Amino acid sequence: MHPAISIAGLNHAFGEGEARRQVLFDINLAIPRGQFVILVGASGSGKTTLLTLLGCLRALQQGRVGLLGQELLGADEETRIACRRRLGFIFQAHNLHDSLTAMQNVRMGLDVHGIRPGADAAAEHALRLLGLGERLHYLPANLSGGQKQRVAVARALVGNPDIIFADEPTAALDWESAQQLLDIIRLLATERRTTTLMVTHDSRIMALADRILTMEDGRLVRDEAVPRA
Amino acid sequence: MTALLTRLLGRLPIGWLQLRHNRNRLIAALAGVTFANLLIYMQLGFLGGLLNGISLPYASFDADILIQASDANTLQDGSPLPRNRMLEALAIPGVAEATPLYIFKMDWKQPDGTIRTLDVMGVDPRMANFRVAEIEAARPLLALSNAALIDRGTRNVPPELFDEIDAGRPYRIETANRSVNILGSFRIGGGFGADGVMVVSDQTFLKLFRNRTAGAPNIILVRAAPGQAIDPLIARLRAALPAADTAVRSVDEAIRRDQNFQTTQRPVGIVFGFGVVIGALVGIIIVYQVLASDVADHMREYATFKAIGYRQSFFLGVIFEEAVILALFGFLPGTALAIALYAAVKATAGLPLEMTGSRMLFMLLGTIIMCTLSGAIATRRLAKADPAALF
Ligand SMILES: Nc1ncnc2c1ncn2[C@@H]1O[C@H](COP(=O)(O)OP(=O)(O)O)[C@@H](O)[C@H]1O
Ligand SMILES: [Mg+2]
């Protein structure tokens, strides 16, 4: 079976000519399925850029990236869209659609695979898992910041993604909600071999991960397994 | 509504939910579409009234073929014809009858001092000249000296006046030269050129207008012999009559020519056509404004949908969904208002504005195209929604 993510000789630069600035240097990495990996590093070290490349949100420039067996170098937009549909994104901002209810927002994460019977039940289940059973038909305007973020998490997870990319998702979550999210991530990892790559600086979360990667100035400088107690 | 659209579209009706969410924007958009609809309806109404008004007098003639002066563009303009053309026409095989028709404008001063303009038509009262039963029935009266029949549809004349005439009390019009007695009424209906039509005998006509002579009518009405095909007869007449001063046309052809002339060469027609274009532009701009600001307000959400894996076609679908909803919900009040306004204009100005099914269908399709066009321009902004900028 292919690893979830395999990276070899990945470089990336922004700008052109005089303004060209390389932000990722020779990244090499393999992440097997089912791992919960945390990415840390100073601001500007290239964590987000790496996530957008692995998330098929940006075209690769140089190096090879295999995502669930699909080579991303030179992949066209259609291939990238197909890849994205197997991923779940949790952004810092919730980016919920203001005219859609919590249920409808979550449905958007499912309907991308085509309308299926039972979609509403699945959306409701995802929201209940995140403690939002009482808020199913609320518009985002009537939810608290933490609740909105949890709706966004439900939207990312409802489609049963193979890989979850999360960029500081807990910034807007209280510790209880963050723990719910981590419980779900670990449940998915054991039940469905779902892989998670998360950028966070929360040391309480780091203790729960399988592996911690550290970036510095665009380079991967440390790759440590978290000792299991 | 949401459930219906969900079934119709096979997905959540994001466009509808989004429009409904921002009430002010929705109301502004609908007001814009309604206004554009109303504007175009009024222009089309006037244009239709103009075209219809042009055709009505022609259609009232009991004739198969018209012989007009070659420089005539409308019923009223153009030089008079030599009366000889009538005799020449009668000599052509297949012509059953040919009779002269004289036309001139007359001012009719009302008791309140205002003036109505009448198209006075002089005809030979021994012949059937009109397909209007009331005129035919009153034809013996026309033979009386100074007798006249008037169009009940004449604008801005109190209807009681016509009621009086129909009740058998003649109405007398004094002019500079003479007076005429209106003995009866009929209904042809007119357009924008004159307020109404008056029919008199050729003798009365020549007494009313001293500068006109019996030898120079405006039109010769030609009736074909029973069973005679019209087109070959027109060809024979054209061959026989000098094209330098005479034009031979079927009634339909004469109507089309007149309508074409008045809508492309006369200011009224051009203004109405221009108004339709302006109305469409107003609609397109307002709908574009609404859809474009809607896209601008949801850039991050659209970018998120892109990250989730939605294709460009999904976003186009949402914008077009909004466009069609705006079109439908703007069309309905626009049409209702236009029907009311048509009735109001008809009642107050006497202009023949009629709502037709084909015009409503035209407007519905036109509105959908208009809104879709706006949507198509607005979607160009979607390209800026970049999912890589979300993290
Ligand atoms: N779209 C962009 N255009 C130009 N430079 C960028 C862009 N995104 C990020 N950068 C630069 O790339 C470097 C890495 O940024 P980023 O990946 O966001 O780091 P991190 O997420 O670790 O803070 C930074 O110096 C940043 O200024
Ligand atoms: Mg970052």
XYZ file of C-alpha atoms and ligand atoms in Angstrom:
648
model
C 0.000 0.000 0.000
C 1.190 3.501 -0.804
C 2.139 5.742 2.103
C -0.270 8.579 2.716
C 2.366 11.136 1.826
C 5.818 10.716 0.294
C 7.995 13.712 -0.497
C 11.362 13.724 -2.270
C 13.529 16.751 -3.044
C 10.706 19.280 -2.708
C 11.666 22.922 -3.363
C 9.344 25.869 -3.636
C 9.809 29.573 -4.324
C 7.541 32.608 -4.537
C 8.028 35.477 -6.989
C 10.152 35.655 -10.086
C 13.445 37.180 -11.182
C 14.786 39.692 -8.633
C 11.822 39.108 -6.308
C 12.178 35.329 -6.318
C 12.467 33.916 -2.823
C 12.797 30.252 -2.081
C 10.801 29.206 0.982
C 11.099 25.397 0.927
C 14.435 23.600 0.529
C 14.911 19.923 -0.311
C 12.164 18.425 1.810
C 12.227 14.617 2.062
C 9.592 12.810 4.066
C 7.312 9.793 4.183
C 4.180 9.573 6.315
C 2.453 6.197 6.527
C -1.295 5.871 6.764
C -2.886 6.300 10.123
C -0.203 8.542 11.587
C -1.000 11.693 13.532
C 1.835 14.076 12.668
C 2.426 17.539 14.058
C 4.405 20.181 12.239
C 6.059 22.930 14.270
C 8.373 25.781 13.430
C 8.764 29.533 13.727
C 6.465 31.829 11.849
C 7.636 32.116 8.256
C 9.451 28.785 8.295
C 7.252 27.428 5.492
C 4.708 25.231 7.314
C 1.665 26.672 5.570
C 3.334 26.598 2.177
C 4.098 22.912 2.664
C 0.486 22.255 3.639
C -0.911 24.025 0.549
C 1.390 21.973 -1.687
C 0.484 18.670 -0.052
C -3.184 19.701 -0.048
C -3.175 20.094 -3.852
C -4.086 23.744 -3.446
C -0.972 24.917 -5.266
C 0.990 23.547 -8.213
C 4.360 21.914 -7.456
C 7.473 23.519 -8.887
C 10.200 21.021 -8.177
C 10.478 17.676 -6.428
C 8.144 14.742 -6.189
C 5.111 14.398 -3.992
C 3.071 11.213 -3.844
C -0.305 11.685 -2.237
C -2.132 8.389 -1.603
C -0.195 7.025 -4.561
C -0.969 9.928 -6.888
C 2.066 11.848 -8.185
C 1.408 15.579 -7.876
C 4.299 16.954 -9.927
C 2.789 18.095 -13.206
C -0.732 17.108 -12.161
C -3.437 19.117 -13.919
C -6.235 20.993 -12.163
C -8.682 18.124 -12.674
C -6.306 15.681 -10.940
C -5.745 18.138 -8.097
C -9.511 18.521 -7.646
C -9.905 14.733 -7.522
C -7.139 14.607 -4.877
C -8.688 17.351 -2.784
C -11.895 15.393 -2.564
C -10.007 12.752 -0.555
C -8.694 15.369 1.874
C -10.162 17.252 4.790
C -9.079 20.824 5.476
C -9.373 22.610 8.797
C -8.372 26.235 8.451
C -7.648 28.815 11.114
C -10.794 30.670 10.076
C -14.005 28.695 9.899
C -15.072 30.125 6.489
C -18.641 28.984 6.956
C -21.175 30.169 4.422
C -23.286 32.760 6.226
C -26.543 31.859 4.485
C -26.279 28.132 5.173
C -27.230 26.455 8.440
C -24.757 24.298 10.362
C -26.270 21.204 8.698
C -26.144 22.730 5.235
C -22.543 23.832 5.690
C -21.592 20.305 6.706
C -23.584 18.891 3.798
C -21.332 20.869 1.443
C -18.477 18.646 2.580
C -20.470 15.560 1.582
C -22.286 16.735 -1.529
C -19.009 17.276 -3.338
C -18.988 13.499 -3.804
C -22.446 13.683 -5.349
C -25.809 13.741 -3.635
C -26.325 10.557 -1.652
C -29.242 9.327 0.374
C -28.507 9.593 4.057
C -26.400 12.717 3.611
C -28.481 14.603 6.160
C -28.124 11.790 8.686
C -24.354 11.726 8.165
C -24.125 15.514 8.576
C -26.207 15.348 11.723
C -24.048 12.552 13.099
C -20.872 14.556 12.485
C -22.334 17.598 14.240
C -23.481 15.485 17.204
C -19.984 14.010 17.553
C -18.742 17.572 17.987
C -21.413 18.396 20.531
C -23.567 20.482 18.194
C -26.682 18.299 18.252
C -28.692 21.225 19.552
C -27.494 23.646 16.907
C -28.163 21.734 13.687
C -30.288 24.387 12.014
C -28.531 27.483 13.329
C -27.009 29.995 10.931
C -23.332 30.820 11.614
C -24.361 34.275 12.843
C -26.148 32.589 15.755
C -23.223 30.372 16.775
C -20.276 31.234 19.025
C -16.753 31.346 17.599
C -15.919 27.901 18.999
C -19.168 26.430 17.699
C -18.492 27.791 14.223
C -15.031 26.241 14.257
C -16.551 22.917 15.268
C -19.019 23.125 12.368
C -16.028 23.687 10.082
C -14.350 20.608 11.606
C -17.513 18.580 10.978
C -17.536 19.802 7.379
C -13.913 18.665 6.933
C -14.460 15.234 8.486
C -17.948 14.294 7.300
C -16.695 13.023 3.925
C -14.344 10.518 5.635
C -11.137 12.007 4.207
C -8.013 9.881 3.876
C -5.798 12.720 5.058
C -6.647 15.660 7.311
C -4.687 18.900 6.942
C -5.118 21.321 9.800
C -3.359 24.661 10.221
C -3.521 25.834 13.830
C -7.101 24.595 14.159
C -7.161 24.903 17.916
C -6.453 28.631 17.961
C -10.191 29.300 17.917
C -11.195 26.240 19.983
C -11.464 25.939 23.718
C -9.583 23.019 25.258
C -12.703 20.863 25.558
C -13.529 21.274 21.865
C -9.902 20.697 20.961
C -9.999 17.439 22.888
C -13.154 16.389 21.018
C -11.345 17.070 17.754
C -8.320 15.048 18.879
C -10.529 12.170 19.998
C -12.127 12.075 16.557
C -8.742 12.244 14.838
C -7.455 9.302 16.855
C -10.667 7.345 16.341
C -10.420 7.877 12.571
C -6.746 6.896 12.666
C -7.462 3.531 14.254
C -10.762 2.784 12.507
C -10.057 4.126 9.022
C -6.267 4.619 9.014
C -6.830 8.314 8.469
C -3.631 10.361 8.410
C -3.431 13.787 10.033
C -0.885 16.530 9.460
C -1.455 19.404 11.844
C 0.366 22.665 12.428
C 0.098 23.609 16.083
C 2.134 24.986 18.938
C -0.050 23.610 21.683
C 2.190 21.346 23.789
C -0.838 19.489 25.201
C -1.675 18.337 21.674
C 1.928 17.473 20.838
C 1.895 14.903 23.607
C -0.957 13.074 21.847
C 0.709 12.902 18.405
C 2.692 10.007 16.939
C 5.393 12.154 15.432
C 6.623 15.734 15.456
C 8.318 17.450 12.522
C 10.201 20.698 12.991
C 10.843 23.235 10.251
C 13.391 26.031 10.224
C 13.826 28.513 7.387
C 12.215 26.231 4.864
C 14.051 23.095 5.865
C 12.902 20.037 7.750
C 15.380 19.969 10.611
C 13.932 17.411 13.044
C 11.722 14.348 12.781
C 10.964 12.722 16.150
C 8.648 9.976 17.256
C 6.660 10.799 20.381
C 7.452 8.300 23.096
C 4.325 6.430 24.198
C 3.796 6.416 27.903
C -39.073 26.832 -1.949
C -35.739 25.531 -0.659
C -36.983 21.943 -0.809
C -38.374 22.457 -4.321
C -35.117 23.948 -5.570
C -33.114 21.179 -3.893
C -35.055 18.602 -5.911
C -34.846 20.706 -9.075
C -31.105 21.346 -8.875
C -30.066 18.082 -7.267
C -28.022 20.007 -4.720
C -28.483 22.593 -1.987
C -29.839 25.760 -3.648
C -26.915 27.901 -2.471
C -27.832 30.730 -4.843
C -31.354 30.953 -3.505
C -30.238 30.681 0.138
C -27.648 33.368 -0.468
C -30.119 35.727 -2.146
C -32.663 35.150 0.601
C -30.035 35.746 3.274
C -29.354 39.317 2.192
C -32.855 40.785 2.002
C -31.826 44.332 1.103
C -29.713 43.162 -1.768
C -32.476 40.861 -2.969
C -35.027 43.661 -2.874
C -32.689 46.018 -4.729
C -32.044 43.401 -7.398
C -35.707 42.572 -7.836
C -36.602 46.253 -8.004
C -33.962 46.653 -10.710
C -35.208 43.741 -12.786
C -38.819 44.849 -12.323
C -37.959 48.379 -13.361
C -36.053 47.195 -16.432
C -38.983 44.957 -17.333
C -41.441 47.796 -16.972
C -39.278 50.110 -19.048
C -39.017 47.595 -21.876
C -42.696 46.694 -21.660
C -43.663 50.335 -22.056
C -41.367 50.796 -25.041
C -42.665 47.604 -26.633
C -46.205 48.670 -25.824
C -45.783 52.004 -27.572
C -43.960 50.349 -30.440
C -46.700 47.729 -30.760
C -49.329 50.449 -30.535
C -47.561 52.374 -33.262
C -47.292 49.349 -35.548
C -50.869 48.315 -34.875
C -52.131 51.851 -35.379
C -50.349 52.002 -38.712
C -51.943 48.784 -39.931
C -55.544 49.431 -38.829
C -56.635 51.884 -41.573
C -54.999 49.757 -44.281
C -56.696 46.654 -42.947
C -60.058 48.431 -42.985
C -59.905 48.928 -46.771
C -62.006 46.518 -48.799
C -59.197 45.994 -51.304
C -56.735 43.350 -52.463
C -54.217 45.697 -53.995
C -53.312 49.342 -53.393
C -52.026 51.679 -56.055
C -50.096 54.508 -54.394
C -47.847 57.323 -55.516
C -44.305 56.025 -55.842
C -43.066 58.614 -53.310
C -45.608 57.626 -50.641
C -44.177 56.109 -47.453
C -47.308 56.307 -45.334
C -51.024 56.622 -45.958
C -50.952 60.378 -45.691
C -47.726 61.503 -47.337
C -46.766 61.267 -51.003
C -48.062 63.098 -54.054
C -51.566 62.578 -55.396
C -51.923 60.116 -58.262
C -53.288 60.802 -61.747
C -56.863 59.450 -61.721
C -56.116 57.943 -65.111
C -54.213 55.160 -63.342
C -57.586 53.932 -62.125
C -58.932 53.653 -65.656
C -55.723 51.969 -66.785
C -56.002 49.500 -63.917
C -59.616 48.712 -64.773
C -58.462 47.696 -68.256
C -56.182 44.983 -66.858
C -57.662 41.476 -66.964
C -58.399 40.180 -63.456
C -59.259 43.590 -61.981
C -62.892 43.584 -60.855
C -63.105 47.083 -59.411
C -60.886 50.086 -58.820
C -61.985 53.108 -56.814
C -60.215 56.286 -55.779
C -59.551 57.220 -52.153
C -58.702 60.784 -51.127
C -56.950 61.589 -47.840
C -56.252 64.887 -46.138
C -55.781 66.124 -42.594
C -58.403 68.288 -40.938
C -58.292 70.157 -37.651
C -61.320 69.726 -35.457
C -61.662 72.470 -32.922
C -63.244 71.318 -29.689
C -65.625 73.443 -27.599
C -62.770 73.927 -25.102
C -60.576 75.390 -27.840
C -58.196 72.443 -28.185
C -57.631 70.840 -31.564
C -58.025 67.204 -32.666
C -56.487 66.139 -35.953
C -58.573 63.876 -38.159
C -57.494 61.870 -41.190
C -60.380 62.596 -43.552
C -60.916 59.885 -46.177
C -63.057 60.648 -49.204
C -64.540 57.678 -51.081
C -67.091 56.950 -53.812
C -70.272 56.150 -51.840
C -71.614 53.963 -54.631
C -68.893 51.403 -53.980
C -67.966 49.234 -51.009
C -64.652 50.682 -49.884
C -64.311 49.446 -46.298
C -64.478 46.110 -44.531
C -66.109 47.906 -41.614
C -69.745 46.854 -41.261
C -70.837 50.138 -39.675
C -69.448 52.159 -42.591
C -71.044 49.847 -45.109
C -74.385 50.100 -43.335
C -74.207 53.898 -43.282
C -72.990 54.183 -46.879
C -76.321 55.556 -48.214
C -76.031 58.422 -45.720
C -72.607 59.361 -47.094
C -74.187 60.252 -50.409
C -75.942 63.146 -48.680
C -74.259 66.498 -49.069
C -71.728 67.318 -46.294
C -72.382 64.019 -44.514
C -69.620 62.351 -42.508
C -68.979 59.301 -40.327
C -66.468 59.431 -37.476
C -64.239 56.969 -35.649
C -65.495 56.406 -32.116
C -61.895 55.668 -31.143
C -60.897 59.278 -31.848
C -58.704 60.376 -28.957
C -59.696 62.828 -26.274
C -63.275 63.340 -27.369
C -65.972 62.876 -24.735
C -67.660 59.507 -25.411
C -71.060 61.124 -24.857
C -70.575 62.950 -28.136
C -70.481 59.635 -30.004
C -73.412 58.337 -27.978
C -75.422 61.361 -29.123
C -74.516 60.715 -32.773
C -75.382 57.041 -32.525
C -78.701 57.998 -30.933
C -79.601 59.812 -34.162
C -78.615 63.384 -33.312
C -76.051 64.566 -35.900
C -73.041 66.543 -34.720
C -71.953 69.540 -36.750
C -68.301 70.447 -37.296
C -67.553 73.923 -38.620
C -64.367 74.385 -40.586
C -62.866 77.365 -42.368
C -64.524 76.456 -45.645
C -67.674 74.595 -44.757
C -69.451 72.542 -42.199
C -69.911 68.774 -42.061
C -72.648 66.806 -40.371
C -71.521 63.697 -38.557
C -74.348 61.242 -39.036
C -72.855 58.050 -37.698
C -69.847 56.382 -36.174
C -67.640 53.333 -36.683
C -64.481 51.937 -35.160
C -61.177 51.575 -36.949
C -58.794 52.934 -34.335
C -55.743 54.952 -35.143
C -52.148 55.219 -34.254
C -49.931 58.119 -33.400
C -50.279 60.136 -36.634
C -53.738 61.566 -36.098
C -56.334 61.477 -33.340
C -58.899 59.661 -35.466
C -60.433 58.953 -38.852
C -63.420 60.593 -40.569
C -65.040 59.152 -43.688
C -66.875 61.355 -46.237
C -67.954 61.037 -49.860
C -65.548 62.142 -52.578
C -67.885 65.079 -53.323
C -67.871 66.280 -49.728
C -64.086 65.769 -49.555
C -63.505 68.028 -52.558
C -65.758 70.703 -51.060
C -63.890 70.535 -47.727
C -60.445 70.774 -49.313
C -60.593 73.251 -52.168
C -57.028 72.688 -53.307
C -57.714 68.999 -53.993
C -59.185 67.877 -57.317
C -61.164 64.837 -58.414
C -58.422 64.002 -60.903
C -55.795 63.413 -58.202
C -56.668 60.838 -55.514
C -54.111 59.503 -53.001
C -54.769 55.821 -53.365
C -56.631 53.557 -55.761
C -58.251 50.564 -54.106
C -58.192 47.555 -56.420
C -60.369 44.484 -55.973
C -59.437 41.359 -57.882
C -61.985 39.320 -59.799
C -63.194 36.222 -57.920
C -60.643 33.442 -58.198
C -57.922 35.780 -59.457
C -54.545 35.157 -57.749
C -53.146 38.397 -56.313
C -49.430 38.105 -57.077
C -49.718 37.687 -60.863
C -52.272 40.509 -60.925
C -49.812 42.775 -59.074
C -47.178 41.838 -61.644
C -49.524 42.719 -64.507
C -50.455 46.051 -62.918
C -46.802 46.902 -62.343
C -46.025 46.131 -65.947
C -48.881 48.304 -67.186
C -48.523 51.349 -64.922
C -45.552 53.749 -65.072
C -43.243 53.036 -62.113
C -42.110 56.679 -62.218
C -45.216 57.910 -60.418
C -47.043 54.740 -59.380
C -46.382 51.889 -56.951
C -48.530 48.739 -56.858
C -48.610 46.752 -53.618
C -50.637 44.178 -51.801
C -52.259 45.546 -48.640
C -49.894 43.535 -46.433
C -46.889 44.818 -48.310
C -48.090 48.411 -47.968
C -48.567 47.913 -44.213
C -45.083 46.422 -43.782
C -43.519 49.228 -45.792
C -45.283 51.893 -43.775
C -44.372 50.221 -40.454
C -40.796 49.815 -41.524
C -40.608 53.452 -42.574
C -42.134 54.808 -39.379
C -40.021 52.701 -37.046
C -36.711 53.370 -38.770
C -37.085 56.843 -40.320
C -39.391 58.627 -37.894
C -38.173 59.823 -34.470
C -41.006 58.132 -32.536
C -40.167 54.686 -33.823
C -36.429 55.147 -33.288
C -36.939 56.437 -29.746
C -39.028 53.404 -28.810
C -36.451 51.004 -30.202
C -33.712 52.842 -28.330
C -35.759 52.634 -25.128
C -35.792 48.857 -25.326
C -31.983 48.819 -25.497
C -31.692 51.234 -22.549
C -34.082 49.120 -20.482
C -32.062 45.982 -21.158
C -28.828 47.777 -20.235
C -30.316 49.054 -16.976
C -31.350 45.508 -16.089
C -27.986 44.006 -16.984
C -26.058 46.599 -14.972
C -28.209 46.307 -11.845
C -28.185 42.515 -11.845
C -24.445 42.490 -12.511
C -23.883 44.836 -9.560
C -25.841 42.557 -7.257
C -24.270 39.296 -8.410
C -20.753 40.742 -8.472
C -20.975 42.123 -4.935
C -22.440 38.817 -3.835
C -19.402 37.045 -5.263
C -17.059 39.615 -3.690
C -18.667 39.117 -0.265
C -18.196 35.361 -0.396
C -14.674 35.030 -1.776
C -13.365 33.065 1.228
C -16.387 30.770 1.229
C -16.041 30.105 -2.483
C -12.309 29.497 -2.000
C -13.197 27.017 0.757
C -15.560 25.204 -1.600
C -12.757 25.074 -4.149
C -10.475 23.533 -1.495
C -13.165 20.970 -0.687
C -13.099 19.957 -4.342
C -15.956 21.774 -6.087
C -15.403 22.471 -9.774
C -15.813 25.735 -11.650
C -19.090 24.421 -13.078
C -20.532 24.298 -9.566
C -19.847 28.004 -9.022
C -21.242 28.933 -12.427
C -24.335 26.937 -11.507
C -24.782 28.937 -8.298
C -24.467 32.280 -10.072
C -26.857 31.225 -12.830
C -29.254 29.919 -10.239
C -29.259 33.389 -8.712
C -29.675 34.973 -12.141
C -32.675 32.859 -13.083
C -34.326 33.416 -9.699
C -33.871 37.166 -10.058
C -35.250 36.989 -13.608
C -38.371 35.078 -12.601
C -39.149 37.096 -9.502
C -38.497 40.375 -11.286
C -40.509 39.348 -14.323
C -43.715 38.616 -12.402
C -44.187 42.020 -10.728
C -42.808 43.743 -13.836
C -45.487 42.112 -15.961
C -48.252 42.817 -13.470
C -47.239 46.475 -13.258
C -46.975 46.729 -17.036
C -50.506 45.370 -17.488
C -51.772 47.973 -15.041
C -49.782 50.752 -16.697
C -50.965 49.734 -20.169
C -54.551 50.029 -18.964
C -53.795 53.418 -17.397
C -52.167 54.781 -20.563
C -55.019 53.462 -22.670
C -57.567 55.100 -20.425
C -55.833 58.461 -20.111
C -54.024 58.963 -23.419
C -56.186 56.766 -25.620
C -53.118 55.014 -27.002
C -53.772 51.430 -28.040
C -51.385 49.535 -25.723
C -52.222 45.836 -25.607
C -50.492 43.121 -23.576
C -50.032 39.984 -25.637
C -49.000 36.480 -24.655
C -46.137 36.518 -27.108
C -44.828 39.770 -25.658
C -44.868 38.286 -22.140
C -43.059 35.193 -23.389
C -40.538 37.402 -25.158
C -40.008 39.368 -21.939
C -39.627 36.230 -19.835
C -36.986 34.790 -22.143
C -35.367 38.201 -22.585
C -35.195 38.717 -18.815
C -33.632 35.309 -18.256
C -31.072 36.014 -20.984
C -30.417 39.464 -19.512
C -29.835 38.095 -16.002
C -27.754 35.188 -17.295
C -25.578 37.610 -19.206
C -25.031 39.628 -16.023
C -24.255 36.409 -14.177
C -21.751 35.400 -16.830
C -19.893 38.697 -16.409
C -20.043 38.440 -12.611
C -18.555 34.941 -12.548
C -15.301 36.225 -13.985
C -14.504 37.435 -10.467
C -14.703 33.874 -9.155
C -11.306 33.104 -10.635
C -9.817 35.274 -7.871
C -11.051 32.924 -5.139
C -7.752 31.146 -4.320
C -7.942 28.195 -1.948
C -4.172 28.374 -1.357
C -4.690 31.730 0.383
C -6.982 30.208 3.001
C -4.470 28.765 5.450
N 1.636 33.700 -1.487
C 2.877 34.056 -1.090
N 3.585 34.881 -1.867
C 4.846 35.241 -1.503
N 5.439 34.827 -0.405
C 4.765 33.989 0.417
C 3.444 33.568 0.109
N 3.020 32.740 1.101
C 4.045 32.660 1.973
N 5.074 33.401 1.577
C 6.369 33.519 2.259
O 6.880 32.240 2.396
C 7.492 32.105 3.652
C 6.857 30.939 4.378
O 5.538 31.290 4.744
P 4.521 30.287 5.406
O 4.548 29.043 4.621
O 3.232 30.962 5.559
O 5.186 30.045 6.816
P 4.529 29.606 8.168
O 3.197 29.020 7.867
O 5.503 28.625 8.726
O 4.434 30.803 9.027
C 7.305 33.403 4.392
O 8.500 34.144 4.292
C 6.205 34.077 3.642
O 6.397 35.468 3.674
Mg 1.267 29.572 8.685
